[in-house]
Amino acid sequence: MRLIAILALLVAANIAAMSANAADDLAETDMGSVRAELAPTGVMRVAIGIGPAPSGFYGIIDPQNGIYRGVTIDLATALGERLGVPISFIAHDRSGEIQMSADDGVWDLTFMPVDDTRKQIVDFGSAYHLLQSTYLVSPSSSITSVTGANHQGFRIAGVSDTATFRASNAASPLATHIALDGPDDAIALMLAGDADAIALGRESLHGILDRIPGGQILDDAFLNSTTAVAVPKGKPAALAFVTSFVEEAKASGFVRQSFDRLGLENSIVAPLGMIP
């Protein structure tokens, strides 16, 4: 027990040191350059995903007051306060919409699942969430593992232009993939009997499971990745700032608390220092 206590103290000290270092990095940043890159219009425009259930990427609309809630909303709000600029949220049904508009100058900051395709389009800062994607299979399906989905005639519904959907196509190339605009469309397709599986992040699948009576979420996964903060290409001051900020948010417990407030106690915060 004494050894465990010592190890716990060492871990706590390491986290405190990393938090202090991150704070020092933020203090030394040229804030004028950061504001010019993160809020070129005077407002920091934050692209977010809004879906039927919260996750590391998706926020939700609070049914009681109509405001956005989610870990990305919490992070962006705190970041705007730190930077001293107002923020504006730009809601999207899927991360692919955000990805495809990265060069259009319509948003300044976002958070999205990471894959190699996106690394060519945006610059990722620190990861704040460990992402796992798998299948929710219909009540009539006999599939029990990801490999079982890779056969002709098996219909997989997913959200187009997302890291998850690209990974599903790679993992199950023999299956028929149905690209949709958002998770709600995938749910409707399965309820109509026109899809055998839905490909989404595990958190999102648990959030929609009660809408598909008898559906099952597979234990294994076809994608293990991260969700990270991101900025458009060519914004070095912004990238350095948001990277340090997210590291501080992880070290202080801010990210963990945000997940817990959403009921995502099983979500895993990315380790300190993890940059995709």
Short mmCIF file of C-alpha atoms in Angstrom, two decimals:
data_model
loop_
_atom_site.label_atom_id
_atom_site.label_comp_id
_atom_site.label_asym_id
_atom_site.label_seq_id
_atom_site.Cartn_x
_atom_site.Cartn_y
_atom_site.Cartn_z
CA MET A 1 0.00 0.00 0.00
CA ARG A 2 2.91 2.36 0.76
CA LEU A 3 4.30 1.79 -2.76
CA ILE A 4 0.91 2.55 -4.30
CA ALA A 5 0.67 5.76 -2.31
CA ILE A 6 4.15 6.82 -3.43
CA LEU A 7 3.31 6.09 -7.06
CA ALA A 8 0.09 8.09 -6.76
CA LEU A 9 2.04 11.05 -5.39
CA LEU A 10 4.55 10.81 -8.23
CA VAL A 11 1.77 10.75 -10.83
CA ALA A 12 0.08 13.74 -9.21
CA ALA A 13 3.36 15.64 -9.13
CA ASN A 14 4.00 14.87 -12.79
CA ILE A 15 0.53 16.08 -13.78
CA ALA A 16 1.01 19.27 -11.77
CA ALA A 17 4.38 19.88 -13.42
CA MET A 18 2.94 19.37 -16.90
CA SER A 19 0.06 21.70 -16.08
CA ALA A 20 2.51 24.36 -14.92
CA ASN A 21 4.60 23.93 -18.06
CA ALA A 22 1.51 24.25 -20.25
CA ALA A 23 0.50 27.41 -18.40
CA ASP A 24 4.02 28.82 -18.90
CA ASP A 25 3.79 28.05 -22.63
CA LEU A 26 0.49 29.90 -22.84
CA ALA A 27 1.86 32.89 -20.94
CA GLU A 28 4.87 33.17 -23.26
CA THR A 29 2.79 33.03 -26.44
CA ASP A 30 2.47 36.18 -28.56
CA MET A 31 -1.22 36.73 -27.86
CA GLY A 32 -1.58 39.28 -30.62
CA SER A 33 -0.55 36.70 -33.22
CA VAL A 34 -2.82 34.11 -31.64
CA ARG A 35 -5.85 36.39 -31.72
CA ALA A 36 -5.10 37.34 -35.32
CA GLU A 37 -5.12 33.66 -36.32
CA LEU A 38 -7.87 32.33 -34.03
CA ALA A 39 -10.23 35.30 -34.29
CA PRO A 40 -9.41 37.13 -37.54
CA THR A 41 -12.93 38.60 -37.67
CA GLY A 42 -12.88 39.60 -34.00
CA VAL A 43 -14.92 36.51 -33.09
CA MET A 44 -13.55 32.98 -32.73
CA ARG A 45 -15.74 30.86 -34.99
CA VAL A 46 -15.87 27.29 -33.69
CA ALA A 47 -17.11 24.45 -35.91
CA ILE A 48 -18.78 21.73 -33.84
CA GLY A 49 -20.72 18.54 -34.45
CA ILE A 50 -24.24 18.23 -33.04
CA GLY A 51 -25.83 14.79 -32.91
CA PRO A 52 -28.46 12.70 -31.15
CA ALA A 53 -26.11 11.70 -28.32
CA PRO A 54 -22.96 13.23 -26.80
CA SER A 55 -19.48 11.88 -27.47
CA GLY A 56 -15.90 13.07 -27.74
CA PHE A 57 -16.88 14.82 -30.98
CA TYR A 58 -20.65 15.30 -30.88
CA GLY A 59 -22.39 17.83 -28.71
CA ILE A 60 -26.12 17.92 -28.16
CA ILE A 61 -28.85 20.57 -27.93
CA ASP A 62 -30.20 20.82 -24.39
CA PRO A 63 -33.96 20.14 -24.68
CA GLN A 64 -34.73 22.44 -21.75
CA ASN A 65 -33.04 25.62 -22.95
CA GLY A 66 -31.91 24.95 -26.53
CA ILE A 67 -28.24 25.65 -25.85
CA TYR A 68 -25.34 23.47 -27.01
CA ARG A 69 -23.76 21.10 -24.51
CA GLY A 70 -20.66 18.97 -24.97
CA VAL A 71 -16.98 18.59 -24.26
CA THR A 72 -16.11 20.53 -27.43
CA ILE A 73 -18.41 23.35 -26.31
CA ASP A 74 -16.78 23.40 -22.87
CA LEU A 75 -13.27 23.45 -24.32
CA ALA A 76 -14.06 26.16 -26.87
CA THR A 77 -15.80 28.34 -24.29
CA ALA A 78 -12.87 28.11 -21.87
CA LEU A 79 -10.41 28.75 -24.68
CA GLY A 80 -12.30 31.85 -25.79
CA GLU A 81 -12.30 33.15 -22.23
CA ARG A 82 -8.55 32.57 -21.96
CA LEU A 83 -7.97 34.35 -25.25
CA GLY A 84 -10.35 37.17 -24.34
CA VAL A 85 -12.46 36.99 -27.49
CA PRO A 86 -16.17 36.27 -28.10
CA ILE A 87 -17.00 32.95 -29.72
CA SER A 88 -19.59 31.80 -32.23
CA PHE A 89 -20.54 28.15 -32.70
CA ILE A 90 -21.16 26.82 -36.20
CA ALA A 91 -23.08 23.55 -35.91
CA HIS A 92 -22.69 20.63 -38.32
CA ASP A 93 -24.29 17.21 -38.58
CA ARG A 94 -20.99 15.49 -39.34
CA SER A 95 -17.27 16.04 -39.10
CA GLY A 96 -16.93 15.65 -42.87
CA GLU A 97 -18.71 18.98 -43.39
CA ILE A 98 -16.16 20.67 -41.15
CA GLN A 99 -13.27 18.93 -42.88
CA MET A 100 -14.42 19.92 -46.35
CA SER A 101 -14.76 23.60 -45.42
CA ALA A 102 -11.30 23.90 -43.82
CA ASP A 103 -9.98 26.05 -46.68
CA ASP A 104 -13.05 28.26 -46.99
CA GLY A 105 -12.25 30.63 -44.13
CA VAL A 106 -15.60 30.02 -42.41
CA TRP A 107 -14.28 28.62 -39.11
CA ASP A 108 -11.20 29.22 -36.95
CA LEU A 109 -11.20 26.28 -34.51
CA THR A 110 -12.65 22.80 -34.40
CA PHE A 111 -12.39 19.40 -32.73
CA MET A 112 -12.66 16.18 -34.72
CA PRO A 113 -11.61 12.53 -34.96
CA VAL A 114 -8.17 12.06 -36.48
CA ASP A 115 -7.18 10.05 -39.52
CA ASP A 116 -4.52 10.32 -42.22
CA THR A 117 -6.89 11.97 -44.70
CA ARG A 118 -7.62 14.81 -42.32
CA LYS A 119 -3.96 15.37 -41.50
CA GLN A 120 -3.58 16.57 -45.07
CA ILE A 121 -6.42 19.09 -44.64
CA VAL A 122 -6.09 20.54 -41.11
CA ASP A 123 -3.40 20.86 -38.47
CA PHE A 124 -4.12 18.84 -35.33
CA GLY A 125 -3.06 19.91 -31.88
CA SER A 126 -3.31 17.78 -28.74
CA ALA A 127 -5.68 14.84 -28.58
CA TYR A 128 -8.11 15.02 -25.66
CA HIS A 129 -10.06 11.79 -26.21
CA LEU A 130 -9.36 8.17 -27.15
CA LEU A 131 -11.82 7.19 -29.88
CA GLN A 132 -13.05 3.69 -30.70
CA SER A 133 -15.52 2.98 -33.49
CA THR A 134 -17.50 -0.21 -34.04
CA TYR A 135 -20.86 -1.49 -35.29
CA LEU A 136 -24.32 -1.52 -33.80
CA VAL A 137 -26.02 -4.48 -35.47
CA SER A 138 -29.75 -4.92 -36.02
CA PRO A 139 -31.84 -7.24 -33.82
CA SER A 140 -32.04 -9.79 -36.64
CA SER A 141 -28.28 -9.88 -37.28
CA SER A 142 -26.15 -12.89 -36.31
CA ILE A 143 -22.91 -10.89 -36.54
CA THR A 144 -20.85 -11.06 -33.32
CA SER A 145 -17.56 -9.46 -34.41
CA VAL A 146 -16.27 -6.80 -36.78
CA THR A 147 -14.82 -9.41 -39.15
CA GLY A 148 -18.27 -10.95 -39.54
CA ALA A 149 -19.51 -7.76 -41.21
CA ASN A 150 -17.16 -8.15 -44.15
CA HIS A 151 -19.33 -10.07 -46.56
CA GLN A 152 -21.40 -9.29 -49.61
CA GLY A 153 -24.96 -8.23 -48.98
CA PHE A 154 -24.26 -6.90 -45.48
CA ARG A 155 -25.51 -3.29 -45.36
CA ILE A 156 -23.59 -0.80 -43.21
CA ALA A 157 -25.02 2.68 -42.63
CA GLY A 158 -22.65 5.46 -41.66
CA VAL A 159 -22.02 9.18 -41.79
CA SER A 160 -20.29 10.23 -45.00
CA ASP A 161 -16.83 11.81 -45.09
CA THR A 162 -15.98 10.81 -41.52
CA ALA A 163 -12.95 9.02 -40.12
CA THR A 164 -15.24 6.27 -38.83
CA PHE A 165 -16.93 5.69 -42.18
CA ARG A 166 -13.59 5.61 -44.02
CA ALA A 167 -12.28 3.07 -41.50
CA SER A 168 -15.42 0.94 -41.87
CA ASN A 169 -14.99 0.87 -45.65
CA ALA A 170 -11.40 -0.29 -45.19
CA ALA A 171 -12.31 -2.92 -42.58
CA SER A 172 -15.35 -4.32 -44.44
CA PRO A 173 -14.67 -3.81 -48.16
CA LEU A 174 -17.04 -6.59 -49.24
CA ALA A 175 -20.03 -5.06 -47.43
CA THR A 176 -22.37 -2.48 -48.92
CA HIS A 177 -21.73 0.91 -47.31
CA ILE A 178 -24.55 3.46 -47.26
CA ALA A 179 -23.29 7.04 -46.84
CA LEU A 180 -25.69 9.32 -44.97
CA ASP A 181 -25.79 12.90 -43.73
CA GLY A 182 -25.99 12.16 -40.02
CA PRO A 183 -26.60 9.57 -37.27
CA ASP A 184 -30.36 10.17 -37.23
CA ASP A 185 -30.53 9.07 -40.88
CA ALA A 186 -28.69 5.85 -40.00
CA ILE A 187 -31.12 5.14 -37.18
CA ALA A 188 -34.11 5.67 -39.47
CA LEU A 189 -32.62 3.35 -42.08
CA MET A 190 -32.09 0.55 -39.57
CA LEU A 191 -35.58 0.95 -38.10
CA ALA A 192 -36.97 0.68 -41.64
CA GLY A 193 -35.11 -2.62 -42.11
CA ASP A 194 -32.80 -1.20 -44.76
CA ALA A 195 -29.50 -1.45 -42.84
CA ASP A 196 -27.87 -4.33 -40.99
CA ALA A 197 -25.38 -2.24 -39.02
CA ILE A 198 -24.56 1.34 -38.06
CA ALA A 199 -20.92 2.44 -37.99
CA LEU A 200 -20.23 5.11 -35.32
CA GLY A 201 -18.04 5.86 -32.35
CA ARG A 202 -18.77 3.59 -29.39
CA GLU A 203 -20.04 6.47 -27.23
CA SER A 204 -22.48 7.59 -29.91
CA LEU A 205 -23.71 4.03 -30.37
CA HIS A 206 -24.43 3.67 -26.66
CA GLY A 207 -26.27 6.98 -26.81
CA ILE A 208 -28.65 5.77 -29.53
CA LEU A 209 -28.96 2.12 -28.49
CA ASP A 210 -32.31 2.60 -26.75
CA ARG A 211 -33.78 3.87 -30.03
CA ILE A 212 -33.16 0.49 -31.67
CA PRO A 213 -34.83 -2.16 -29.50
CA GLY A 214 -32.89 -5.42 -29.60
CA GLY A 215 -29.84 -3.87 -31.30
CA GLN A 216 -26.39 -4.98 -30.15
CA ILE A 217 -23.07 -3.12 -30.02
CA LEU A 218 -20.10 -5.30 -30.93
CA ASP A 219 -17.34 -5.74 -28.36
CA ASP A 220 -14.45 -5.34 -30.80
CA ALA A 221 -13.68 -2.33 -33.00
CA PHE A 222 -12.57 -1.42 -36.51
CA LEU A 223 -11.05 1.95 -35.54
CA ASN A 224 -8.90 3.01 -32.61
CA SER A 225 -7.90 6.64 -32.91
CA THR A 226 -8.17 9.97 -31.10
CA THR A 227 -10.29 13.11 -31.13
CA ALA A 228 -8.20 16.27 -31.16
CA VAL A 229 -8.30 20.04 -31.43
CA ALA A 230 -7.61 21.36 -34.93
CA VAL A 231 -7.08 24.59 -36.84
CA PRO A 232 -6.89 25.34 -40.57
CA LYS A 233 -3.49 24.90 -42.21
CA GLY A 234 -0.97 27.73 -41.97
CA LYS A 235 -1.82 29.01 -38.46
CA PRO A 236 1.30 28.25 -36.38
CA ALA A 237 0.56 30.63 -33.49
CA ALA A 238 -3.00 29.33 -33.18
CA LEU A 239 -1.81 25.73 -33.31
CA ALA A 240 0.76 26.26 -30.56
CA PHE A 241 -1.78 28.02 -28.36
CA VAL A 242 -4.57 25.45 -28.67
CA THR A 243 -2.10 22.59 -28.19
CA SER A 244 -0.85 24.04 -24.91
CA PHE A 245 -4.39 24.86 -23.83
CA VAL A 246 -5.67 21.32 -24.35
CA GLU A 247 -2.66 19.89 -22.52
CA GLU A 248 -3.48 22.15 -19.59
CA ALA A 249 -7.16 21.16 -19.76
CA LYS A 250 -6.23 17.48 -19.57
CA ALA A 251 -3.72 17.93 -16.76
CA SER A 252 -6.09 20.01 -14.62
CA GLY A 253 -8.94 17.49 -14.90
CA PHE A 254 -11.11 19.90 -16.92
CA VAL A 255 -11.61 17.41 -19.78
CA ARG A 256 -12.44 14.57 -17.37
CA GLN A 257 -15.01 16.72 -15.59
CA SER A 258 -16.60 17.75 -18.89
CA PHE A 259 -17.07 14.12 -19.93
CA ASP A 260 -18.51 13.24 -16.54
CA ARG A 261 -21.06 16.08 -16.67
CA LEU A 262 -22.36 14.61 -19.92
CA GLY A 263 -22.73 11.17 -18.38
CA LEU A 264 -19.71 9.88 -20.32
CA GLU A 265 -17.90 8.41 -17.32
CA ASN A 266 -16.49 5.60 -19.48
CA SER A 267 -14.93 7.96 -22.02
CA ILE A 268 -11.15 7.90 -21.90
CA VAL A 269 -9.16 11.13 -21.78
CA ALA A 270 -6.08 10.99 -24.01
CA PRO A 271 -2.75 10.81 -22.14
CA LEU A 272 -0.75 13.96 -21.56
CA GLY A 273 1.53 14.82 -24.46
CA MET A 274 -0.44 12.88 -27.06
CA ILE A 275 -0.42 14.77 -30.36
CA PRO A 276 -1.63 12.87 -33.45
#
